[in-house]
Coordinates of C-alpha atoms in Angstrom, one line a residue:
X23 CA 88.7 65.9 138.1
X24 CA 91.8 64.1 137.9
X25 CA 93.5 64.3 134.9
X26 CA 96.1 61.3 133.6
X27 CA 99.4 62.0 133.3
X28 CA 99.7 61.1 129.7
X29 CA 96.8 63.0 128.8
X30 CA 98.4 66.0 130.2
X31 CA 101.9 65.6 128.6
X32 CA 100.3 65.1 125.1
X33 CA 98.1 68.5 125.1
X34 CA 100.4 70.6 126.6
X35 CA 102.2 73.2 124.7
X36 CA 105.5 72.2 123.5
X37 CA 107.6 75.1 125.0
X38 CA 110.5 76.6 122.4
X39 CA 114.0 76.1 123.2
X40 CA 115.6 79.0 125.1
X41 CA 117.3 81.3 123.0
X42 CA 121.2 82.1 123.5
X43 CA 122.7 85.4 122.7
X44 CA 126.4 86.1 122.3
X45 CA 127.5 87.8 125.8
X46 CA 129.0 90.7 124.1
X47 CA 129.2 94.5 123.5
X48 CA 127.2 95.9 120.7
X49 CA 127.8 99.2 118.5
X50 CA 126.0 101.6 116.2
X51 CA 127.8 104.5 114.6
X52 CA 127.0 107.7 113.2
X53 CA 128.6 110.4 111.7
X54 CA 130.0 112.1 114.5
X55 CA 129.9 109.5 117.0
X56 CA 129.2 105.9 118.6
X57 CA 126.4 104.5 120.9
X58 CA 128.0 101.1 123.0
X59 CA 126.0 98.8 124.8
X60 CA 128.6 97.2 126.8
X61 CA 128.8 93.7 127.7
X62 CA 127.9 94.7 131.3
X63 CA 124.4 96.4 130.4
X64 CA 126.3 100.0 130.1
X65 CA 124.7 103.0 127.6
X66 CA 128.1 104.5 126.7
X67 CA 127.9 107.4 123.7
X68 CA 132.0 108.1 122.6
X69 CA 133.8 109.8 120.0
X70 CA 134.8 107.5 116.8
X71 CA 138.3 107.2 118.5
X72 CA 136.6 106.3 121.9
X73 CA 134.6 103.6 120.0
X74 CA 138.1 102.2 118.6
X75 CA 139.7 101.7 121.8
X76 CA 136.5 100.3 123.7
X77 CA 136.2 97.6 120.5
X78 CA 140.2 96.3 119.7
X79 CA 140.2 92.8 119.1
X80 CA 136.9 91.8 120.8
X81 CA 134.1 90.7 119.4
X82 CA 131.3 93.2 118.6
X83 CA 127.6 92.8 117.3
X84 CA 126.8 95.8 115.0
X85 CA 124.7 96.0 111.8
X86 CA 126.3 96.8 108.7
X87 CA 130.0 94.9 109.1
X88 CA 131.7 97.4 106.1
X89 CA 130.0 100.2 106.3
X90 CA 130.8 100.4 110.4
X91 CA 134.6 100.0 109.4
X92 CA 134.7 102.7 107.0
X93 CA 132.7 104.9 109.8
X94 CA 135.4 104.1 112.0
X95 CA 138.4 103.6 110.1
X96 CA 139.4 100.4 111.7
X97 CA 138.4 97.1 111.8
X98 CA 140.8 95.0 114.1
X99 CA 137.6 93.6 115.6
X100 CA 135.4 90.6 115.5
X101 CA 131.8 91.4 113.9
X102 CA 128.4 89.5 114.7
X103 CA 126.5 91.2 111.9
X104 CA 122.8 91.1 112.4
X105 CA 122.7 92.1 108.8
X106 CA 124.3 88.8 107.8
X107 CA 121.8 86.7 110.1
X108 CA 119.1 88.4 108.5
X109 CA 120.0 87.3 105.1
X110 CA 120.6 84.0 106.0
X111 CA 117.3 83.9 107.7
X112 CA 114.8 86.0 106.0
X113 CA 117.0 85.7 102.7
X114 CA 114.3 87.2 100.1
X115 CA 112.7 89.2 102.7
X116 CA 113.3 93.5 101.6
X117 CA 114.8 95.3 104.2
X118 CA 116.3 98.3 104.7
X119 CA 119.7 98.0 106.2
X120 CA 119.9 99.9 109.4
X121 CA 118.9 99.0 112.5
X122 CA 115.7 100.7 112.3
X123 CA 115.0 98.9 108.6
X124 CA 115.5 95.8 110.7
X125 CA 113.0 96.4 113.2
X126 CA 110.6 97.5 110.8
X127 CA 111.1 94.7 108.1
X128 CA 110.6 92.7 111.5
X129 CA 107.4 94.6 112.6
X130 CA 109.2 94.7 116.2
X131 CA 109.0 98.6 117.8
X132 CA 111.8 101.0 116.0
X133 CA 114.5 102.6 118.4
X134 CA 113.5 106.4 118.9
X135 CA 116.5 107.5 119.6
X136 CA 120.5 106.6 118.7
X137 CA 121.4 105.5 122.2
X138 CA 118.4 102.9 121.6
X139 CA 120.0 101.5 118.3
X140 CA 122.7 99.0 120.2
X141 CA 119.9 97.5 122.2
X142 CA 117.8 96.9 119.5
X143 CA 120.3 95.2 117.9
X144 CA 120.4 92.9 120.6
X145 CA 116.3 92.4 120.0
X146 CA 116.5 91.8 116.4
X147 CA 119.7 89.0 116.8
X148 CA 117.1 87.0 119.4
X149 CA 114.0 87.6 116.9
X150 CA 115.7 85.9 114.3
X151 CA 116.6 83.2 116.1
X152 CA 112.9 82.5 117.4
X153 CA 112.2 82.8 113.1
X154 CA 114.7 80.0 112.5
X155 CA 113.6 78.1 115.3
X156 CA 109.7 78.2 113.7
X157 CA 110.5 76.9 110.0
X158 CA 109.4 73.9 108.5
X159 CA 111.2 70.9 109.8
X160 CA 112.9 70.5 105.9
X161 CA 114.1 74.6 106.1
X162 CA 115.5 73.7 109.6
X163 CA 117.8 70.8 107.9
X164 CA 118.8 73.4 105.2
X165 CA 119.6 76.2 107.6
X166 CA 121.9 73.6 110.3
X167 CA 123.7 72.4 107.3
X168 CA 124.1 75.9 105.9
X169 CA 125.1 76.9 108.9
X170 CA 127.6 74.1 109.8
X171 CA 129.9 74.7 106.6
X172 CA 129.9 78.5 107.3
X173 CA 131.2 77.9 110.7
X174 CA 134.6 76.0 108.9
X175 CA 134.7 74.0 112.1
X176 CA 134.4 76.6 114.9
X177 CA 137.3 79.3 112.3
X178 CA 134.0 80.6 110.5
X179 CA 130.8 82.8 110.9
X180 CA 130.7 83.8 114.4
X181 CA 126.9 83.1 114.1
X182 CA 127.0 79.3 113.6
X183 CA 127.1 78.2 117.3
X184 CA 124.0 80.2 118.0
X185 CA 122.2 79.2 115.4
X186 CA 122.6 75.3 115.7
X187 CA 121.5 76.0 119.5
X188 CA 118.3 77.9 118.1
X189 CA 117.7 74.4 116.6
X190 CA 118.2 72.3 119.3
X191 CA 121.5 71.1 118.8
X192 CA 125.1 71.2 119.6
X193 CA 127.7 72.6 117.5
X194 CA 130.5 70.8 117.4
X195 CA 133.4 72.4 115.6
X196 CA 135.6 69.0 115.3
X197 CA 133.4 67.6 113.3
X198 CA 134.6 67.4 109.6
X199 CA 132.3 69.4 107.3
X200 CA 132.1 69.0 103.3
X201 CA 130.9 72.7 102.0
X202 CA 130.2 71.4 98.8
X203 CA 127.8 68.7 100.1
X204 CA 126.4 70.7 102.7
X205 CA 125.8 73.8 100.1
X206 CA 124.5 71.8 97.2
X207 CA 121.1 73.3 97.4
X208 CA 120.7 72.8 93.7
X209 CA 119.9 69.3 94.3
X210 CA 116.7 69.8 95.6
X211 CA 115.5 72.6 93.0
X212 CA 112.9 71.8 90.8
X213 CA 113.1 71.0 87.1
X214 CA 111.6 72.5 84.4
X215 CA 110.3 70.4 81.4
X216 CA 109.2 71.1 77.5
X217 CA 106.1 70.8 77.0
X218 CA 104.0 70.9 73.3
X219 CA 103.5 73.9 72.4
X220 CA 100.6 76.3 72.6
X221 CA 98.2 76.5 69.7
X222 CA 98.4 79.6 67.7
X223 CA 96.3 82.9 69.1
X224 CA 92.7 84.1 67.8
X225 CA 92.9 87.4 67.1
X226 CA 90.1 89.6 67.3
X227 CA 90.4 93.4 67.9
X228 CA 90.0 95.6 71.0
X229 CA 87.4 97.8 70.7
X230 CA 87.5 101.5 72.5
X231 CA 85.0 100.8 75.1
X232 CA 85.9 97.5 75.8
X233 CA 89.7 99.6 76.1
X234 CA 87.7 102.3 79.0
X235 CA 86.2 99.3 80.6
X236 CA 89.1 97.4 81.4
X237 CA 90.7 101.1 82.1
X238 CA 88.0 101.9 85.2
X239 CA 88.2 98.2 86.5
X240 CA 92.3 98.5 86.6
X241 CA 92.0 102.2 88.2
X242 CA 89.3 100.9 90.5
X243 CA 91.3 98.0 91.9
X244 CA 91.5 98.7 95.7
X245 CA 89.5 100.7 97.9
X246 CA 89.5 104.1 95.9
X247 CA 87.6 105.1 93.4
X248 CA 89.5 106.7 90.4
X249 CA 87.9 108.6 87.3
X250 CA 90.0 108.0 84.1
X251 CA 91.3 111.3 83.0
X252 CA 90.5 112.7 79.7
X253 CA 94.3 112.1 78.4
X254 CA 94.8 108.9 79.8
X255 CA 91.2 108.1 78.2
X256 CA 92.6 109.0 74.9
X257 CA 95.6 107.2 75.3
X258 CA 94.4 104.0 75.7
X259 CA 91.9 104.7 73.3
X260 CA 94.8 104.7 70.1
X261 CA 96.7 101.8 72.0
X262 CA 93.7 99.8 71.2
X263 CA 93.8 100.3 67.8
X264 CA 97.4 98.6 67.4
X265 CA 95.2 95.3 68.5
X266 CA 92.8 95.2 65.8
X267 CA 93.1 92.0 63.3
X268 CA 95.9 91.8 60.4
X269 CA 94.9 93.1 57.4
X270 CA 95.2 92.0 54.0
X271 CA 98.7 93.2 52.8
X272 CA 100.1 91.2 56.7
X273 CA 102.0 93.9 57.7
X274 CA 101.6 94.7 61.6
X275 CA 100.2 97.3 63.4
X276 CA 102.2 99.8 64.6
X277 CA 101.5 102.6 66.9
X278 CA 103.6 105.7 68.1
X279 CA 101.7 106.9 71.1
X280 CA 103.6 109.7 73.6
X281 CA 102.3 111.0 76.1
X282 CA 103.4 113.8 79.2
X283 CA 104.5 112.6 82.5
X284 CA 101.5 112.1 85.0
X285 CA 98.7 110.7 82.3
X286 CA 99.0 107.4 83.5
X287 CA 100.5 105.7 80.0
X288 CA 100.8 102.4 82.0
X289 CA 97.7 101.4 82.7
X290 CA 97.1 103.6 79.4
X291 CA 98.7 100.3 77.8
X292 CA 98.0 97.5 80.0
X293 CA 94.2 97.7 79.9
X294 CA 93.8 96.8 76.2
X295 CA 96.6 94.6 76.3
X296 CA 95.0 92.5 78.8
X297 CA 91.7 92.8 76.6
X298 CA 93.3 91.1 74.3
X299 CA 95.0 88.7 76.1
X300 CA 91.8 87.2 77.5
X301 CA 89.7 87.3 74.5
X302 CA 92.5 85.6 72.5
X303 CA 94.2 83.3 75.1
X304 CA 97.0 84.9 73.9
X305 CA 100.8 86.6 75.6
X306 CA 101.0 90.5 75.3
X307 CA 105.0 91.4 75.2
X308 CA 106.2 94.7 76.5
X309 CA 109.6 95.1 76.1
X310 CA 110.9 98.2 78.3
X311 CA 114.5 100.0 78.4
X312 CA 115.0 100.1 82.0
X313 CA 114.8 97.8 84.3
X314 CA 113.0 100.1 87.0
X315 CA 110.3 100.9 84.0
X316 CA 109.6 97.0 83.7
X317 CA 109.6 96.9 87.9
X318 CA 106.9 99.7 87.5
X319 CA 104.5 97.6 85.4
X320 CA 105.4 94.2 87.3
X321 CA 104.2 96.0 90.3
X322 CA 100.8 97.8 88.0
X323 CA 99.9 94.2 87.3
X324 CA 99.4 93.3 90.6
X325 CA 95.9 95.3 90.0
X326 CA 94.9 93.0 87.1
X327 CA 96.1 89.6 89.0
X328 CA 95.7 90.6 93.0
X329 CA 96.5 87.1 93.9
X330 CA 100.5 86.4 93.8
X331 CA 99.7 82.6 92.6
X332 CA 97.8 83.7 90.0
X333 CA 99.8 86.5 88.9
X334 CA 102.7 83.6 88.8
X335 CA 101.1 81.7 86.4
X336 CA 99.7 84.6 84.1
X337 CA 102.9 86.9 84.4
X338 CA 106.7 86.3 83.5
X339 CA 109.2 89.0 83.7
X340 CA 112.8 88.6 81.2
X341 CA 115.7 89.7 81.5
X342 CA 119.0 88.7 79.9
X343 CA 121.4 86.1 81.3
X344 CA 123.6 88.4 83.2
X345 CA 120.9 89.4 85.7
X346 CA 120.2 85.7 86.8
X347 CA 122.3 82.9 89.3
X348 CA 124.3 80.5 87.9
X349 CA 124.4 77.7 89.6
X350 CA 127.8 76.4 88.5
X351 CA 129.1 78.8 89.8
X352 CA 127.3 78.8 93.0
X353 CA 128.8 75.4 93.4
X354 CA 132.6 76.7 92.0
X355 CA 132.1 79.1 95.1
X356 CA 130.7 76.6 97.1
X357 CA 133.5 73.7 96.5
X358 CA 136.3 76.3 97.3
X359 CA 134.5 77.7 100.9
X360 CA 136.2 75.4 103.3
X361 CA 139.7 75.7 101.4
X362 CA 139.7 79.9 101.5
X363 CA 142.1 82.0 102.7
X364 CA 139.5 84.1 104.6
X365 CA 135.9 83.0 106.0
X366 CA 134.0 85.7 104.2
X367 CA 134.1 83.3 101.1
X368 CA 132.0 81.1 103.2
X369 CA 129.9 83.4 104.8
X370 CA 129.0 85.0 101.4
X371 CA 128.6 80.7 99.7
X372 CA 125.9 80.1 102.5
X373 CA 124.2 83.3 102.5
X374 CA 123.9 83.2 98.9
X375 CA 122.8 79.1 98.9
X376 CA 120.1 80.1 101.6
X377 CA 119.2 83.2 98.9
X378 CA 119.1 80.8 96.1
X379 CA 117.2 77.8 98.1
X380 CA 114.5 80.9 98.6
X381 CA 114.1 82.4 95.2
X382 CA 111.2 81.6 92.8
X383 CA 113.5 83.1 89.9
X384 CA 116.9 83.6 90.5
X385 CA 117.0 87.2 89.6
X386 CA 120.0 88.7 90.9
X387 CA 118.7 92.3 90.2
X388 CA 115.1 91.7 91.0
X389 CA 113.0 92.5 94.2
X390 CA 113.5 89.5 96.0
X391 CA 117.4 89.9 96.1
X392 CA 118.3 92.3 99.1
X393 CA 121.1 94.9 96.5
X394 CA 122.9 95.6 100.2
X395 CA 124.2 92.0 100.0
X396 CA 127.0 93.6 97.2
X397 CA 128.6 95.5 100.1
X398 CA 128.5 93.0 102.7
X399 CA 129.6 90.2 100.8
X400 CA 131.3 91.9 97.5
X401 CA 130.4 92.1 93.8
X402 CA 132.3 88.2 93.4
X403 CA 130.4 86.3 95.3
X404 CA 127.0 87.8 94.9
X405 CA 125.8 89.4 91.5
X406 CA 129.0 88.1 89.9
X407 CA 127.9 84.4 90.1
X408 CA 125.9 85.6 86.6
X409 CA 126.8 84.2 83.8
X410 CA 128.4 87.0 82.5
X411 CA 131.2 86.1 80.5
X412 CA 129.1 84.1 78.0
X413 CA 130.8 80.9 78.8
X414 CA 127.3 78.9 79.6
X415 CA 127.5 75.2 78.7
X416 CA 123.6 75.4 78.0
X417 CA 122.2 71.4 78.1
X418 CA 126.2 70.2 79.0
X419 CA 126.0 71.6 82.1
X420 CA 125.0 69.7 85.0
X421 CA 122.5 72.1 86.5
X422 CA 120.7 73.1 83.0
X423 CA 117.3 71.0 84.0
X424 CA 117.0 73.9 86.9
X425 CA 118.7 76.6 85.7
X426 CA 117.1 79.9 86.6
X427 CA 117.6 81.4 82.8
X428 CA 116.3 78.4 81.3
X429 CA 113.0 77.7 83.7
X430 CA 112.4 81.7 83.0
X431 CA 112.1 81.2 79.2
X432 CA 110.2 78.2 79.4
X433 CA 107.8 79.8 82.0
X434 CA 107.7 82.7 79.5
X435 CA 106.2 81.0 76.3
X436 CA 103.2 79.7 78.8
X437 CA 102.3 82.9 80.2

């Protein structure tokens, strides 16, 4: 059967552009000594020193920009860091930052040996490129203009050529780029808005079983089955009492409940909590002292609300000012990229505008913001854009209708 020609353009599969790599050596280092892939297609393994003279003043794709410098005490080279295109792709994505995290965080095959690293390199640079090139048309937009005002018209990040070709277009390095247009992510945040406030609680007690029963269900969560231990049984048994109703004199319960390491004290807590919290369509607080203590019960609660959306809406985590991205200061770095001294100010404003475009929170020292990104990119440009100095303008500034801080407490008095 003959087939029409139209027919046959419209249902065949659009093919993806072809991806281009840089035509370069790449370089892994160890503590003793360096694995090359030359620009040829040669396995070379040298000394530190060897590595040195094979890499002076040419351009280099490694993993790790500062930490291969101080490896090899030099750094009169030009870096492709396929640690820096992974933030700028995947920018809330955890990795670990080695080659091998890469492939994993990636799901592509890890290296088995050190003479495989460079190689793989090579791999992960091209998978990230096929990522970009399958986002949503509206990320594509965000990543070419990203892109464009890190490349500081062709003096920038050695990456921006490669990725506007990922996309489908040319990069032309004459044309005149404004960072602080092309940055401005914050435009397109959304904005929080007060709303009436919640009526007041019920409040009626938590009794022991009802305690146990919410105990086994949280234990149970998943594919094991988990008997509550006789300690962690107890436990939760005296929490509960802290939640039964005021009495007459008003003053509050209070509860001093220890318990040894290994009983399970979390869930001890969080299963009459959450008891209460349903029957009174009400907020539990717990207020921790470390912030690896309140990741430990962000990640327990993912037993009581399995499904992120709703854990969103039922769940807020805190934290003081200093831990979260200001975004006049974003733009302060942003507005000064194209006038720097050195290009790593731009490299580290659109990595950090593609990290804030990303984030549901802002949280600077939270799970969604790769801590690596301090040693690539330095403590100034990356968990120094807090508002630590207590210089926050509050409702003057520009930016305070999607301000990180303020959406967080807002989200909080609703959860």
């Amino acid at each position: 059967m003959n087939i029409p020609e139209q027919i046959r353009a419209d249902t065949a599969p659009t093919m993806p552009e072809r991806i281009a790599l840089p035509d370069i050596a790449a370089l892994c280092v160890n503590a003793n000594e360096a694995s090359i892939l030359s620009d040829e297609g040669e396995m070379l393994t040298l000394s530190h020193k060897g590595a040195v003279d094979f890499i002076r003043n040419k351009p280099i794709m490694l993993c790790h920009a500062p930490y291969t410098k101080k490896r090899l005490g030099f750094d009169g080279f030009y870096a492709f860091d396929v640690l820096e295109l992974y933030a700028f792709t995947h920018p809330t994505r955890f990795c670990v930052p080695t080659p091998h995290g890469l492939c994993a965080a990636l799901h592509m095959k890890t290296p088995a040996d050190f003479e495989d690293y460079p190689m793989a390199l090579m791999d992960v640079a091209r998978m990230l490129l096929k990522d970009l090139q399958r986002d949503a048309l509206s990320t594509k937009a965000n990543a070419r203009d990203i892109a464009g005002a890190m490349g500081l018209k062709g003096k920038g990040w050695n990456w921006t050529p490669f990725i506007y070709q990922a996309l489908g277009e040319e990069y032309t390095p004459e044309t005149q780029v404004n960072s602080r247009r092309a940055l401005n992510i914050w435009k397109h945040l959304p904005e929080w808005a007060d709303e009436a406030p919640l009526p007041p609680p019920s409040h009626h007690g938590v009794s022991e079983a009802e305690a146990h029963e919410a105990l086994q269900s949280l234990l149970n969560t998943g594919d094991k089955v988990v008997e509550i231990r006789a300690e962690q049984k107890a436990y939760s048994a005296n929490i509960a009492q802290m939640f039964e109703p005021m009495r007459e004199d008003e003053n509050p319960h209070i509860i001093l409940a220890q318990a040894g390491t290994g009983v399970g004290k979390t869930l001890g807590y969080l299963a009459p909590a959450s008891v209460w919290a349903e029957k009174n369509e009400g907020a539990v607080w717990i207020s921790t002292y470390t912030k690896n203590l309140q990741r430990q019960i962000d990640s327990e609660l993912d037993r009581l609300y399995p499904h992120q959306q709703v854990k969103d809406a039922y769940v807020s985590v805190r934290k003081g000012r200093e831990n979260y991205l200001c975004l006049l200061n974003l733009e302060d770095l942003s507005a000064g990229a194209e006038a720097a001294y050195t290009p790593r100010h731009a490299i580290a404003a659109g990595i950090m505008a593609r990290w804030a475009a990303a984030t549901k929170d802002g949280d600077l020292t939270g799970a969604e913001f790769p801590g690596w990104l301090v040693g690539l990119l330095g403590f100034a440009n990356t968990t120094g854009l807090s508002d630590q100095r207590g210089e926050c303008l509050f409702s003057a500034c520009d930016h305070y209708h999607r301000c990180f801080v303020e959406r967080s407490v807002r989200k909080a008095k609703r959860s």
